[in-house]
């Protein structure tokens, strides 16, 4: 009995250095790397001798998971989607000098501040999920978000806006987003990326709806009543979705750990962080700048809000397709291709988008791939660290991308202010997407090398490896992870469904 306890403690101490490959494309991310009795041994010949199948039951790959997917999509629509409409508010503030004495840089920080606060609160939100559960944590977010919008309706100075539409809204968004982001992958295996893409599309649909609605309400009802109406709608809808959604944290043994610094020792995880960093430097500029850019080229306020809405429509249409093809071509492969596509569209279409028609084309096709990060980050993170460690890994991702989310739009506006043109900002966005794509190329090389080493150890074809079995073999996992790191650059160009 004592020997068994010592063995369990030894496995727990080493689990941070052991990758979980049970979330690969063939799905079946059912293995819990925390179960020490599921760790297997190798025979002298290098083959797997025996594995005790004590892992959790497989995800249903559908069923009530689709209800949860719809609920999460709706929550995203009333958090990130609602926040995406800030481009309409920003254009209104800049055009009407709503708060006398406020600079364009201060207005830009309001939108960035909400995103930053949502990400900064992630460790506390994760601890709240572990202590109180998913549903109570979501209700905390609902209270913050509803109060922020109602209070913003009474703002008379720019610092009032910082506190309400910036900080309070961001806190609400964080307490709603962090507990919900890992729920959808828990319900699916082979349809995981598709379901994640559908849920991520909610933010695009919400951005489309609320960009148009906010523009119309500001015009006919005024800014104060616009805030109040949005606050009431968001509170009611998010409450209904929170009552319907269910997680599987206990079933899969999800670790609600706010920090896991050992992840920084993994080069493949650093590549994942680079993907998020550079993606956000480009993406946040797009969601907040397009409406103002439309004004800069001579379009009126209604056309500017339409441009912002169409960009969100592009996201809503693109993200389910990204998820669908990710399950078939490989999650890292798809993220890599669509990220490079975002760079191409920025250079080819946005720079030439000096007339309404070309700009509309860019907002739709560019919007379809610009938010690739949000459509792919959860499944790709599962590929890198394993399903049980996704919450801890995502927490660090959210914290790392705080800086680019905070300063990307101010950087963009400073470039415009310094040059008098948007060309510098457009080039900046394109190169940020290129940098994000290059980190995914390196990550792809690591994954191909890891799978190749696993296949060699098990003497099987890479396409026929039992992902659950290999995930429970500590010896195979460690060797495969190290081999993948050594061949990260050498294997990045090789074909493979990763």
GROMACS .gro file of C-alpha atoms in nm:
model
  498
    1UNK     CA    1   0.000   0.000   0.000
    2UNK     CA    2   0.284   0.240   0.091
    3UNK     CA    3   0.474   0.147  -0.225
    4UNK     CA    4   0.170   0.227  -0.435
    5UNK     CA    5   0.130   0.567  -0.267
    6UNK     CA    6   0.500   0.648  -0.326
    7UNK     CA    7   0.464   0.546  -0.690
    8UNK     CA    8   0.163   0.773  -0.732
    9UNK     CA    9   0.347   1.069  -0.584
   10UNK     CA   10   0.643   1.004  -0.814
   11UNK     CA   11   0.419   1.009  -1.121
   12UNK     CA   12   0.251   1.332  -1.010
   13UNK     CA   13   0.590   1.500  -0.967
   14UNK     CA   14   0.687   1.411  -1.322
   15UNK     CA   15   0.357   1.479  -1.496
   16UNK     CA   16   0.451   1.840  -1.576
   17UNK     CA   17   0.732   1.706  -1.798
   18UNK     CA   18   0.509   1.444  -1.962
   19UNK     CA   19   0.304   1.547  -2.264
   20UNK     CA   20  -0.043   1.410  -2.322
   21UNK     CA   21  -0.088   1.316  -2.685
   22UNK     CA   22  -0.439   1.185  -2.640
   23UNK     CA   23  -0.586   1.484  -2.815
   24UNK     CA   24  -0.445   1.423  -3.159
   25UNK     CA   25  -0.649   1.432  -3.473
   26UNK     CA   26  -0.795   1.089  -3.434
   27UNK     CA   27  -0.945   1.245  -3.126
   28UNK     CA   28  -1.029   1.029  -2.838
   29UNK     CA   29  -0.876   1.267  -2.591
   30UNK     CA   30  -0.998   1.055  -2.308
   31UNK     CA   31  -0.682   0.973  -2.120
   32UNK     CA   32  -0.619   1.142  -1.794
   33UNK     CA   33  -0.246   1.192  -1.753
   34UNK     CA   34  -0.299   1.238  -1.382
   35UNK     CA   35  -0.408   0.878  -1.329
   36UNK     CA   36  -0.087   0.704  -1.215
   37UNK     CA   37  -0.238   0.360  -1.256
   38UNK     CA   38  -0.282   0.431  -1.627
   39UNK     CA   39   0.094   0.478  -1.680
   40UNK     CA   40   0.230   0.188  -1.883
   41UNK     CA   41   0.565   0.016  -1.913
   42UNK     CA   42   0.773  -0.086  -2.211
   43UNK     CA   43   0.916  -0.432  -2.271
   44UNK     CA   44   1.287  -0.479  -2.338
   45UNK     CA   45   1.214  -0.484  -2.711
   46UNK     CA   46   1.056  -0.140  -2.693
   47UNK     CA   47   0.698  -0.259  -2.736
   48UNK     CA   48   0.411  -0.180  -2.505
   49UNK     CA   49   0.359  -0.464  -2.261
   50UNK     CA   50   0.032  -0.379  -2.089
   51UNK     CA   51  -0.186  -0.084  -2.009
   52UNK     CA   52  -0.445  -0.074  -1.742
   53UNK     CA   53  -0.744   0.100  -1.890
   54UNK     CA   54  -0.851   0.301  -1.589
   55UNK     CA   55  -0.901   0.632  -1.773
   56UNK     CA   56  -1.224   0.827  -1.781
   57UNK     CA   57  -1.502   0.731  -2.022
   58UNK     CA   58  -1.473   0.874  -2.373
   59UNK     CA   59  -1.651   1.201  -2.453
   60UNK     CA   60  -1.995   1.150  -2.608
   61UNK     CA   61  -1.879   1.328  -2.925
   62UNK     CA   62  -2.216   1.499  -2.957
   63UNK     CA   63  -2.542   1.466  -2.767
   64UNK     CA   64  -2.583   1.737  -2.505
   65UNK     CA   65  -2.246   1.867  -2.619
   66UNK     CA   66  -2.420   2.043  -2.907
   67UNK     CA   67  -2.647   2.223  -2.659
   68UNK     CA   68  -2.338   2.334  -2.469
   69UNK     CA   69  -2.179   2.444  -2.798
   70UNK     CA   70  -2.481   2.661  -2.877
   71UNK     CA   71  -2.479   2.809  -2.526
   72UNK     CA   72  -2.106   2.888  -2.538
   73UNK     CA   73  -2.149   3.045  -2.883
   74UNK     CA   74  -2.424   3.267  -2.744
   75UNK     CA   75  -2.211   3.364  -2.444
   76UNK     CA   76  -1.927   3.455  -2.681
   77UNK     CA   77  -2.172   3.665  -2.884
   78UNK     CA   78  -2.260   3.864  -2.572
   79UNK     CA   79  -1.899   3.904  -2.452
   80UNK     CA   80  -1.638   3.909  -2.729
   81UNK     CA   81  -1.902   3.988  -2.991
   82UNK     CA   82  -2.035   4.278  -2.789
   83UNK     CA   83  -1.681   4.397  -2.730
   84UNK     CA   84  -1.611   4.381  -3.105
   85UNK     CA   85  -1.874   4.649  -3.155
   86UNK     CA   86  -1.644   4.891  -2.972
   87UNK     CA   87  -1.515   4.989  -3.314
   88UNK     CA   88  -1.852   5.158  -3.370
   89UNK     CA   89  -1.831   5.334  -3.033
   90UNK     CA   90  -1.473   5.440  -3.107
   91UNK     CA   91  -1.570   5.591  -3.442
   92UNK     CA   92  -1.855   5.777  -3.269
   93UNK     CA   93  -1.629   5.908  -2.990
   94UNK     CA   94  -1.366   6.031  -3.235
   95UNK     CA   95  -1.619   6.192  -3.470
   96UNK     CA   96  -1.819   6.372  -3.199
   97UNK     CA   97  -1.560   6.456  -2.934
   98UNK     CA   98  -1.792   6.294  -2.680
   99UNK     CA   99  -1.561   6.354  -2.385
  100UNK     CA  100  -1.390   6.693  -2.432
  101UNK     CA  101  -1.016   6.683  -2.383
  102UNK     CA  102  -0.983   6.309  -2.441
  103UNK     CA  103  -0.729   6.205  -2.703
  104UNK     CA  104  -0.766   5.935  -2.967
  105UNK     CA  105  -0.506   5.734  -2.776
  106UNK     CA  106  -0.721   5.740  -2.461
  107UNK     CA  107  -1.026   5.625  -2.656
  108UNK     CA  108  -0.820   5.342  -2.805
  109UNK     CA  109  -0.713   5.228  -2.460
  110UNK     CA  110  -1.075   5.180  -2.351
  111UNK     CA  111  -1.128   4.897  -2.598
  112UNK     CA  112  -0.786   4.746  -2.535
  113UNK     CA  113  -0.836   4.771  -2.159
  114UNK     CA  114  -1.147   4.554  -2.170
  115UNK     CA  115  -0.961   4.277  -2.354
  116UNK     CA  116  -0.660   4.303  -2.123
  117UNK     CA  117  -0.870   4.283  -1.806
  118UNK     CA  118  -1.055   3.979  -1.942
  119UNK     CA  119  -0.722   3.802  -1.988
  120UNK     CA  120  -0.558   3.924  -1.667
  121UNK     CA  121  -0.843   3.793  -1.456
  122UNK     CA  122  -0.798   3.439  -1.595
  123UNK     CA  123  -0.601   3.296  -1.297
  124UNK     CA  124  -0.861   3.422  -1.051
  125UNK     CA  125  -1.144   3.295  -1.270
  126UNK     CA  126  -0.975   2.955  -1.290
  127UNK     CA  127  -0.939   2.938  -0.911
  128UNK     CA  128  -1.304   3.037  -0.879
  129UNK     CA  129  -1.403   2.747  -1.103
  130UNK     CA  130  -1.200   2.508  -0.889
  131UNK     CA  131  -1.347   2.641  -0.564
  132UNK     CA  132  -1.707   2.730  -0.653
  133UNK     CA  133  -1.772   2.555  -0.986
  134UNK     CA  134  -1.835   2.671  -1.341
  135UNK     CA  135  -2.188   2.808  -1.301
  136UNK     CA  136  -2.126   3.038  -1.000
  137UNK     CA  137  -1.818   3.178  -1.173
  138UNK     CA  138  -2.022   3.253  -1.485
  139UNK     CA  139  -2.278   3.439  -1.273
  140UNK     CA  140  -2.000   3.659  -1.135
  141UNK     CA  141  -1.916   3.753  -1.493
  142UNK     CA  142  -2.280   3.826  -1.573
  143UNK     CA  143  -2.302   4.066  -1.279
  144UNK     CA  144  -1.985   4.253  -1.376
  145UNK     CA  145  -2.077   4.282  -1.744
  146UNK     CA  146  -2.435   4.399  -1.687
  147UNK     CA  147  -2.326   4.653  -1.426
  148UNK     CA  148  -2.048   4.786  -1.650
  149UNK     CA  149  -2.282   4.871  -1.936
  150UNK     CA  150  -2.545   5.028  -1.713
  151UNK     CA  151  -2.281   5.237  -1.534
  152UNK     CA  152  -2.123   5.340  -1.865
  153UNK     CA  153  -2.452   5.503  -1.960
  154UNK     CA  154  -2.387   5.763  -1.689
  155UNK     CA  155  -2.025   5.835  -1.786
  156UNK     CA  156  -1.940   6.204  -1.825
  157UNK     CA  157  -1.559   6.188  -1.822
  158UNK     CA  158  -1.310   5.967  -2.001
  159UNK     CA  159  -1.193   5.802  -1.678
  160UNK     CA  160  -1.553   5.694  -1.616
  161UNK     CA  161  -1.528   5.508  -1.945
  162UNK     CA  162  -1.200   5.347  -1.839
  163UNK     CA  163  -1.366   5.209  -1.525
  164UNK     CA  164  -1.692   5.094  -1.686
  165UNK     CA  165  -1.659   5.007  -2.055
  166UNK     CA  166  -1.294   4.923  -1.998
  167UNK     CA  167  -1.216   4.756  -1.665
  168UNK     CA  168  -1.560   4.639  -1.542
  169UNK     CA  169  -1.667   4.507  -1.880
  170UNK     CA  170  -1.333   4.327  -1.913
  171UNK     CA  171  -1.372   4.162  -1.573
  172UNK     CA  172  -1.718   4.043  -1.666
  173UNK     CA  173  -1.595   3.914  -1.999
  174UNK     CA  174  -1.310   3.728  -1.828
  175UNK     CA  175  -1.531   3.556  -1.571
  176UNK     CA  176  -1.761   3.445  -1.853
  177UNK     CA  177  -1.494   3.345  -2.104
  178UNK     CA  178  -1.236   3.158  -1.893
  179UNK     CA  179  -1.477   2.901  -1.740
  180UNK     CA  180  -1.649   2.839  -2.072
  181UNK     CA  181  -1.356   2.814  -2.314
  182UNK     CA  182  -1.265   2.459  -2.212
  183UNK     CA  183  -1.616   2.316  -2.198
  184UNK     CA  184  -1.676   2.243  -2.567
  185UNK     CA  185  -1.359   2.029  -2.618
  186UNK     CA  186  -1.466   1.813  -2.322
  187UNK     CA  187  -1.773   1.691  -2.511
  188UNK     CA  188  -1.612   1.590  -2.842
  189UNK     CA  189  -1.339   1.379  -3.000
  190UNK     CA  190  -1.348   1.363  -3.381
  191UNK     CA  191  -1.579   1.669  -3.401
  192UNK     CA  192  -1.384   1.876  -3.149
  193UNK     CA  193  -1.246   2.141  -3.385
  194UNK     CA  194  -1.579   2.172  -3.567
  195UNK     CA  195  -1.764   2.228  -3.240
  196UNK     CA  196  -1.500   2.473  -3.124
  197UNK     CA  197  -1.527   2.660  -3.454
  198UNK     CA  198  -1.906   2.682  -3.419
  199UNK     CA  199  -1.878   2.816  -3.064
  200UNK     CA  200  -1.609   3.064  -3.169
  201UNK     CA  201  -1.834   3.183  -3.450
  202UNK     CA  202  -2.064   3.320  -3.182
  203UNK     CA  203  -1.832   3.613  -3.125
  204UNK     CA  204  -1.847   3.694  -3.496
  205UNK     CA  205  -2.226   3.676  -3.504
  206UNK     CA  206  -2.246   3.887  -3.191
  207UNK     CA  207  -2.009   4.139  -3.341
  208UNK     CA  208  -2.219   4.152  -3.658
  209UNK     CA  209  -2.545   4.196  -3.468
  210UNK     CA  210  -2.421   4.448  -3.214
  211UNK     CA  211  -2.216   4.654  -3.459
  212UNK     CA  212  -2.531   4.718  -3.662
  213UNK     CA  213  -2.757   4.749  -3.356
  214UNK     CA  214  -2.521   4.979  -3.168
  215UNK     CA  215  -2.481   5.208  -3.467
  216UNK     CA  216  -2.859   5.232  -3.512
  217UNK     CA  217  -2.932   5.279  -3.141
  218UNK     CA  218  -2.666   5.548  -3.100
  219UNK     CA  219  -2.816   5.734  -3.393
  220UNK     CA  220  -3.179   5.716  -3.278
  221UNK     CA  221  -3.164   5.672  -2.898
  222UNK     CA  222  -2.835   5.824  -2.796
  223UNK     CA  223  -2.526   5.674  -2.638
  224UNK     CA  224  -2.671   5.643  -2.284
  225UNK     CA  225  -2.976   5.434  -2.376
  226UNK     CA  226  -2.764   5.224  -2.609
  227UNK     CA  227  -2.552   5.117  -2.313
  228UNK     CA  228  -2.858   5.044  -2.097
  229UNK     CA  229  -3.032   4.832  -2.359
  230UNK     CA  230  -2.713   4.634  -2.428
  231UNK     CA  231  -2.665   4.576  -2.056
  232UNK     CA  232  -3.015   4.437  -2.008
  233UNK     CA  233  -2.997   4.210  -2.313
  234UNK     CA  234  -2.654   4.073  -2.221
  235UNK     CA  235  -2.762   3.997  -1.863
  236UNK     CA  236  -3.078   3.810  -1.963
  237UNK     CA  237  -2.923   3.606  -2.244
  238UNK     CA  238  -2.608   3.510  -2.054
  239UNK     CA  239  -2.817   3.401  -1.755
  240UNK     CA  240  -3.023   3.162  -1.968
  241UNK     CA  241  -2.711   3.012  -2.127
  242UNK     CA  242  -2.540   2.971  -1.790
  243UNK     CA  243  -2.835   2.773  -1.657
  244UNK     CA  244  -2.819   2.537  -1.956
  245UNK     CA  245  -2.446   2.476  -1.993
  246UNK     CA  246  -2.275   2.176  -1.828
  247UNK     CA  247  -1.905   2.097  -1.791
  248UNK     CA  248  -1.727   1.760  -1.760
  249UNK     CA  249  -1.441   1.881  -1.539
  250UNK     CA  250  -1.480   1.608  -1.277
  251UNK     CA  251  -1.522   1.331  -1.534
  252UNK     CA  252  -1.201   1.408  -1.723
  253UNK     CA  253  -1.004   1.513  -1.415
  254UNK     CA  254  -0.945   1.865  -1.544
  255UNK     CA  255  -0.677   2.047  -1.347
  256UNK     CA  256  -0.800   2.397  -1.261
  257UNK     CA  257  -0.450   2.528  -1.194
  258UNK     CA  258  -0.398   2.903  -1.236
  259UNK     CA  259  -0.024   2.875  -1.305
  260UNK     CA  260   0.201   2.594  -1.426
  261UNK     CA  261   0.541   2.752  -1.480
  262UNK     CA  262   0.689   2.419  -1.592
  263UNK     CA  263   0.515   2.471  -1.926
  264UNK     CA  264   0.763   2.749  -2.004
  265UNK     CA  265   1.035   2.482  -2.018
  266UNK     CA  266   0.874   2.328  -2.326
  267UNK     CA  267   0.992   2.484  -2.656
  268UNK     CA  268   0.673   2.368  -2.829
  269UNK     CA  269   0.466   2.559  -2.574
  270UNK     CA  270   0.676   2.872  -2.631
  271UNK     CA  271   0.591   2.844  -3.001
  272UNK     CA  272   0.224   2.829  -2.904
  273UNK     CA  273   0.267   3.147  -2.698
  274UNK     CA  274   0.437   3.315  -2.994
  275UNK     CA  275   0.140   3.223  -3.210
  276UNK     CA  276  -0.091   3.402  -2.968
  277UNK     CA  277   0.136   3.705  -2.921
  278UNK     CA  278   0.177   3.788  -3.289
  279UNK     CA  279  -0.181   3.698  -3.381
  280UNK     CA  280  -0.319   3.945  -3.128
  281UNK     CA  281  -0.091   4.225  -3.248
  282UNK     CA  282  -0.265   4.195  -3.584
  283UNK     CA  283  -0.618   4.091  -3.490
  284UNK     CA  284  -0.697   4.356  -3.228
  285UNK     CA  285  -0.594   4.630  -3.471
  286UNK     CA  286  -0.840   4.497  -3.727
  287UNK     CA  287  -1.142   4.467  -3.501
  288UNK     CA  288  -1.100   4.818  -3.360
  289UNK     CA  289  -0.958   5.009  -3.659
  290UNK     CA  290  -1.175   4.914  -3.955
  291UNK     CA  291  -1.465   5.147  -3.868
  292UNK     CA  292  -1.228   5.440  -3.817
  293UNK     CA  293  -1.042   5.349  -4.138
  294UNK     CA  294  -1.374   5.363  -4.323
  295UNK     CA  295  -1.421   5.718  -4.194
  296UNK     CA  296  -1.065   5.805  -4.301
  297UNK     CA  297  -1.134   5.710  -4.664
  298UNK     CA  298  -1.448   5.923  -4.671
  299UNK     CA  299  -1.728   5.682  -4.576
  300UNK     CA  300  -2.003   5.803  -4.342
  301UNK     CA  301  -2.092   5.664  -3.999
  302UNK     CA  302  -2.351   5.417  -4.128
  303UNK     CA  303  -2.104   5.270  -4.378
  304UNK     CA  304  -1.837   5.257  -4.107
  305UNK     CA  305  -2.061   5.053  -3.877
  306UNK     CA  306  -2.148   4.829  -4.172
  307UNK     CA  307  -1.777   4.764  -4.236
  308UNK     CA  308  -1.731   4.661  -3.874
  309UNK     CA  309  -2.039   4.441  -3.894
  310UNK     CA  310  -1.923   4.270  -4.214
  311UNK     CA  311  -1.586   4.194  -4.061
  312UNK     CA  312  -1.767   4.012  -3.782
  313UNK     CA  313  -1.986   3.838  -4.039
  314UNK     CA  314  -1.669   3.711  -4.203
  315UNK     CA  315  -1.555   3.572  -3.869
  316UNK     CA  316  -1.890   3.404  -3.810
  317UNK     CA  317  -1.879   3.239  -4.152
  318UNK     CA  318  -1.512   3.145  -4.143
  319UNK     CA  319  -1.466   2.993  -3.800
  320UNK     CA  320  -1.695   2.687  -3.842
  321UNK     CA  321  -1.517   2.605  -4.169
  322UNK     CA  322  -1.179   2.640  -4.000
  323UNK     CA  323  -1.298   2.399  -3.733
  324UNK     CA  324  -1.449   2.155  -3.985
  325UNK     CA  325  -1.136   2.130  -4.198
  326UNK     CA  326  -0.910   2.126  -3.890
  327UNK     CA  327  -1.060   1.789  -3.795
  328UNK     CA  328  -0.976   1.657  -4.142
  329UNK     CA  329  -0.649   1.820  -4.241
  330UNK     CA  330  -0.495   1.862  -3.897
  331UNK     CA  331  -0.546   2.135  -3.640
  332UNK     CA  332  -0.199   2.283  -3.657
  333UNK     CA  333  -0.198   2.256  -4.038
  334UNK     CA  334  -0.522   2.449  -4.068
  335UNK     CA  335  -0.419   2.717  -3.819
  336UNK     CA  336  -0.095   2.767  -4.009
  337UNK     CA  337  -0.261   2.801  -4.352
  338UNK     CA  338  -0.534   3.040  -4.243
  339UNK     CA  339  -0.291   3.257  -4.045
  340UNK     CA  340  -0.075   3.305  -4.354
  341UNK     CA  341  -0.393   3.373  -4.553
  342UNK     CA  342  -0.474   3.658  -4.312
  343UNK     CA  343  -0.136   3.814  -4.394
  344UNK     CA  344  -0.195   3.779  -4.768
  345UNK     CA  345  -0.539   3.941  -4.749
  346UNK     CA  346  -0.402   4.227  -4.541
  347UNK     CA  347  -0.137   4.305  -4.801
  348UNK     CA  348  -0.346   4.237  -5.110
  349UNK     CA  349  -0.688   4.371  -5.014
  350UNK     CA  350  -0.672   4.602  -4.713
  351UNK     CA  351  -0.392   4.815  -4.856
  352UNK     CA  352  -0.595   4.849  -5.175
  353UNK     CA  353  -0.925   4.893  -4.992
  354UNK     CA  354  -0.962   5.262  -5.072
  355UNK     CA  355  -1.314   5.220  -5.211
  356UNK     CA  356  -1.619   5.072  -5.046
  357UNK     CA  357  -1.642   4.757  -5.262
  358UNK     CA  358  -1.282   4.644  -5.208
  359UNK     CA  359  -1.305   4.718  -4.837
  360UNK     CA  360  -1.622   4.508  -4.811
  361UNK     CA  361  -1.442   4.220  -4.984
  362UNK     CA  362  -1.155   4.244  -4.736
  363UNK     CA  363  -1.381   4.258  -4.432
  364UNK     CA  364  -1.557   3.935  -4.538
  365UNK     CA  365  -1.268   3.719  -4.666
  366UNK     CA  366  -1.014   3.874  -4.431
  367UNK     CA  367  -1.254   3.845  -4.139
  368UNK     CA  368  -1.300   3.475  -4.215
  369UNK     CA  369  -0.934   3.404  -4.132
  370UNK     CA  370  -0.828   3.701  -3.915
  371UNK     CA  371  -0.962   3.542  -3.596
  372UNK     CA  372  -0.802   3.202  -3.661
  373UNK     CA  373  -0.636   3.219  -3.318
  374UNK     CA  374  -0.970   3.216  -3.135
  375UNK     CA  375  -1.108   2.934  -3.349
  376UNK     CA  376  -0.804   2.711  -3.302
  377UNK     CA  377  -0.633   2.795  -2.973
  378UNK     CA  378  -0.819   2.542  -2.755
  379UNK     CA  379  -0.778   2.241  -2.989
  380UNK     CA  380  -0.416   2.332  -3.073
  381UNK     CA  381  -0.336   2.375  -2.703
  382UNK     CA  382  -0.481   2.030  -2.640
  383UNK     CA  383  -0.248   1.896  -2.911
  384UNK     CA  384   0.050   2.044  -2.728
  385UNK     CA  385  -0.020   1.977  -2.359
  386UNK     CA  386  -0.309   1.729  -2.343
  387UNK     CA  387  -0.673   1.779  -2.250
  388UNK     CA  388  -0.636   1.764  -1.871
  389UNK     CA  389  -0.378   2.045  -1.871
  390UNK     CA  390  -0.563   2.275  -2.113
  391UNK     CA  391  -0.696   2.511  -1.838
  392UNK     CA  392  -0.348   2.571  -1.693
  393UNK     CA  393  -0.193   2.612  -2.038
  394UNK     CA  394  -0.463   2.853  -2.157
  395UNK     CA  395  -0.426   3.063  -1.842
  396UNK     CA  396  -0.066   3.134  -1.932
  397UNK     CA  397  -0.166   3.204  -2.292
  398UNK     CA  398  -0.419   3.463  -2.176
  399UNK     CA  399  -0.162   3.630  -1.952
  400UNK     CA  400   0.105   3.638  -2.221
  401UNK     CA  401  -0.122   3.802  -2.480
  402UNK     CA  402  -0.230   4.079  -2.240
  403UNK     CA  403   0.043   4.313  -2.362
  404UNK     CA  404  -0.029   4.281  -2.736
  405UNK     CA  405  -0.402   4.309  -2.672
  406UNK     CA  406  -0.348   4.625  -2.466
  407UNK     CA  407  -0.105   4.809  -2.689
  408UNK     CA  408  -0.179   4.691  -3.044
  409UNK     CA  409  -0.454   4.945  -3.116
  410UNK     CA  410  -0.267   5.237  -2.953
  411UNK     CA  411   0.038   5.140  -3.161
  412UNK     CA  412  -0.178   5.140  -3.473
  413UNK     CA  413  -0.326   5.482  -3.401
  414UNK     CA  414   0.018   5.623  -3.322
  415UNK     CA  415   0.146   5.497  -3.657
  416UNK     CA  416  -0.148   5.668  -3.828
  417UNK     CA  417  -0.095   5.988  -3.630
  418UNK     CA  418   0.276   5.992  -3.711
  419UNK     CA  419   0.242   5.928  -4.082
  420UNK     CA  420  -0.103   6.068  -4.154
  421UNK     CA  421  -0.186   5.746  -4.340
  422UNK     CA  422  -0.298   5.392  -4.264
  423UNK     CA  423  -0.036   5.222  -4.486
  424UNK     CA  424   0.208   5.174  -4.198
  425UNK     CA  425  -0.060   5.013  -3.983
  426UNK     CA  426  -0.167   4.785  -4.268
  427UNK     CA  427   0.190   4.664  -4.324
  428UNK     CA  428   0.233   4.615  -3.949
  429UNK     CA  429  -0.076   4.391  -3.935
  430UNK     CA  430   0.039   4.182  -4.232
  431UNK     CA  431   0.382   4.115  -4.087
  432UNK     CA  432   0.237   4.021  -3.749
  433UNK     CA  433   0.031   3.748  -3.914
  434UNK     CA  434   0.340   3.627  -4.099
  435UNK     CA  435   0.528   3.602  -3.769
  436UNK     CA  436   0.238   3.410  -3.615
  437UNK     CA  437   0.236   3.170  -3.908
  438UNK     CA  438   0.610   3.102  -3.874
  439UNK     CA  439   0.568   2.999  -3.509
  440UNK     CA  440   0.304   2.750  -3.621
  441UNK     CA  441   0.541   2.612  -3.884
  442UNK     CA  442   0.792   2.536  -3.606
  443UNK     CA  443   0.517   2.388  -3.387
  444UNK     CA  444   0.410   2.170  -3.677
  445UNK     CA  445   0.766   2.036  -3.710
  446UNK     CA  446   0.765   1.943  -3.341
  447UNK     CA  447   0.438   1.754  -3.370
  448UNK     CA  448   0.548   1.561  -3.678
  449UNK     CA  449   0.872   1.464  -3.504
  450UNK     CA  450   0.684   1.359  -3.191
  451UNK     CA  451   0.446   1.137  -3.387
  452UNK     CA  452   0.733   0.984  -3.588
  453UNK     CA  453   0.917   0.890  -3.268
  454UNK     CA  454   0.601   0.742  -3.118
  455UNK     CA  455   0.552   0.532  -3.433
  456UNK     CA  456   0.913   0.411  -3.416
  457UNK     CA  457   0.884   0.311  -3.051
  458UNK     CA  458   0.562   0.121  -3.112
  459UNK     CA  459   0.675  -0.016  -3.448
  460UNK     CA  460   0.357   0.105  -3.615
  461UNK     CA  461   0.262   0.332  -3.900
  462UNK     CA  462   0.207   0.693  -3.776
  463UNK     CA  463  -0.148   0.689  -3.915
  464UNK     CA  464  -0.244   0.383  -3.710
  465UNK     CA  465  -0.108   0.470  -3.368
  466UNK     CA  466  -0.347   0.427  -3.076
  467UNK     CA  467  -0.334   0.778  -2.929
  468UNK     CA  468  -0.490   0.680  -2.597
  469UNK     CA  469  -0.238   0.399  -2.546
  470UNK     CA  470   0.064   0.615  -2.621
  471UNK     CA  471  -0.065   0.892  -2.398
  472UNK     CA  472  -0.064   0.655  -2.104
  473UNK     CA  473   0.292   0.543  -2.167
  474UNK     CA  474   0.523   0.777  -1.981
  475UNK     CA  475   0.831   0.630  -2.145
  476UNK     CA  476   0.696   0.674  -2.497
  477UNK     CA  477   0.565   1.024  -2.427
  478UNK     CA  478   0.893   1.156  -2.287
  479UNK     CA  479   1.103   1.015  -2.569
  480UNK     CA  480   0.859   1.136  -2.834
  481UNK     CA  481   0.845   1.486  -2.687
  482UNK     CA  482   1.225   1.517  -2.681
  483UNK     CA  483   1.259   1.379  -3.033
  484UNK     CA  484   1.004   1.628  -3.161
  485UNK     CA  485   1.201   1.917  -3.012
  486UNK     CA  486   1.521   1.807  -3.183
  487UNK     CA  487   1.348   1.786  -3.520
  488UNK     CA  488   1.127   2.094  -3.487
  489UNK     CA  489   1.289   2.274  -3.781
  490UNK     CA  490   1.400   1.968  -3.978
  491UNK     CA  491   1.050   1.818  -3.998
  492UNK     CA  492   0.840   2.134  -4.035
  493UNK     CA  493   0.813   2.099  -4.415
  494UNK     CA  494   0.724   1.728  -4.416
  495UNK     CA  495   0.369   1.615  -4.499
  496UNK     CA  496   0.158   1.505  -4.207
  497UNK     CA  497  -0.187   1.541  -4.060
  498UNK     CA  498  -0.110   1.728  -3.739
   0.00000   0.00000   0.00000
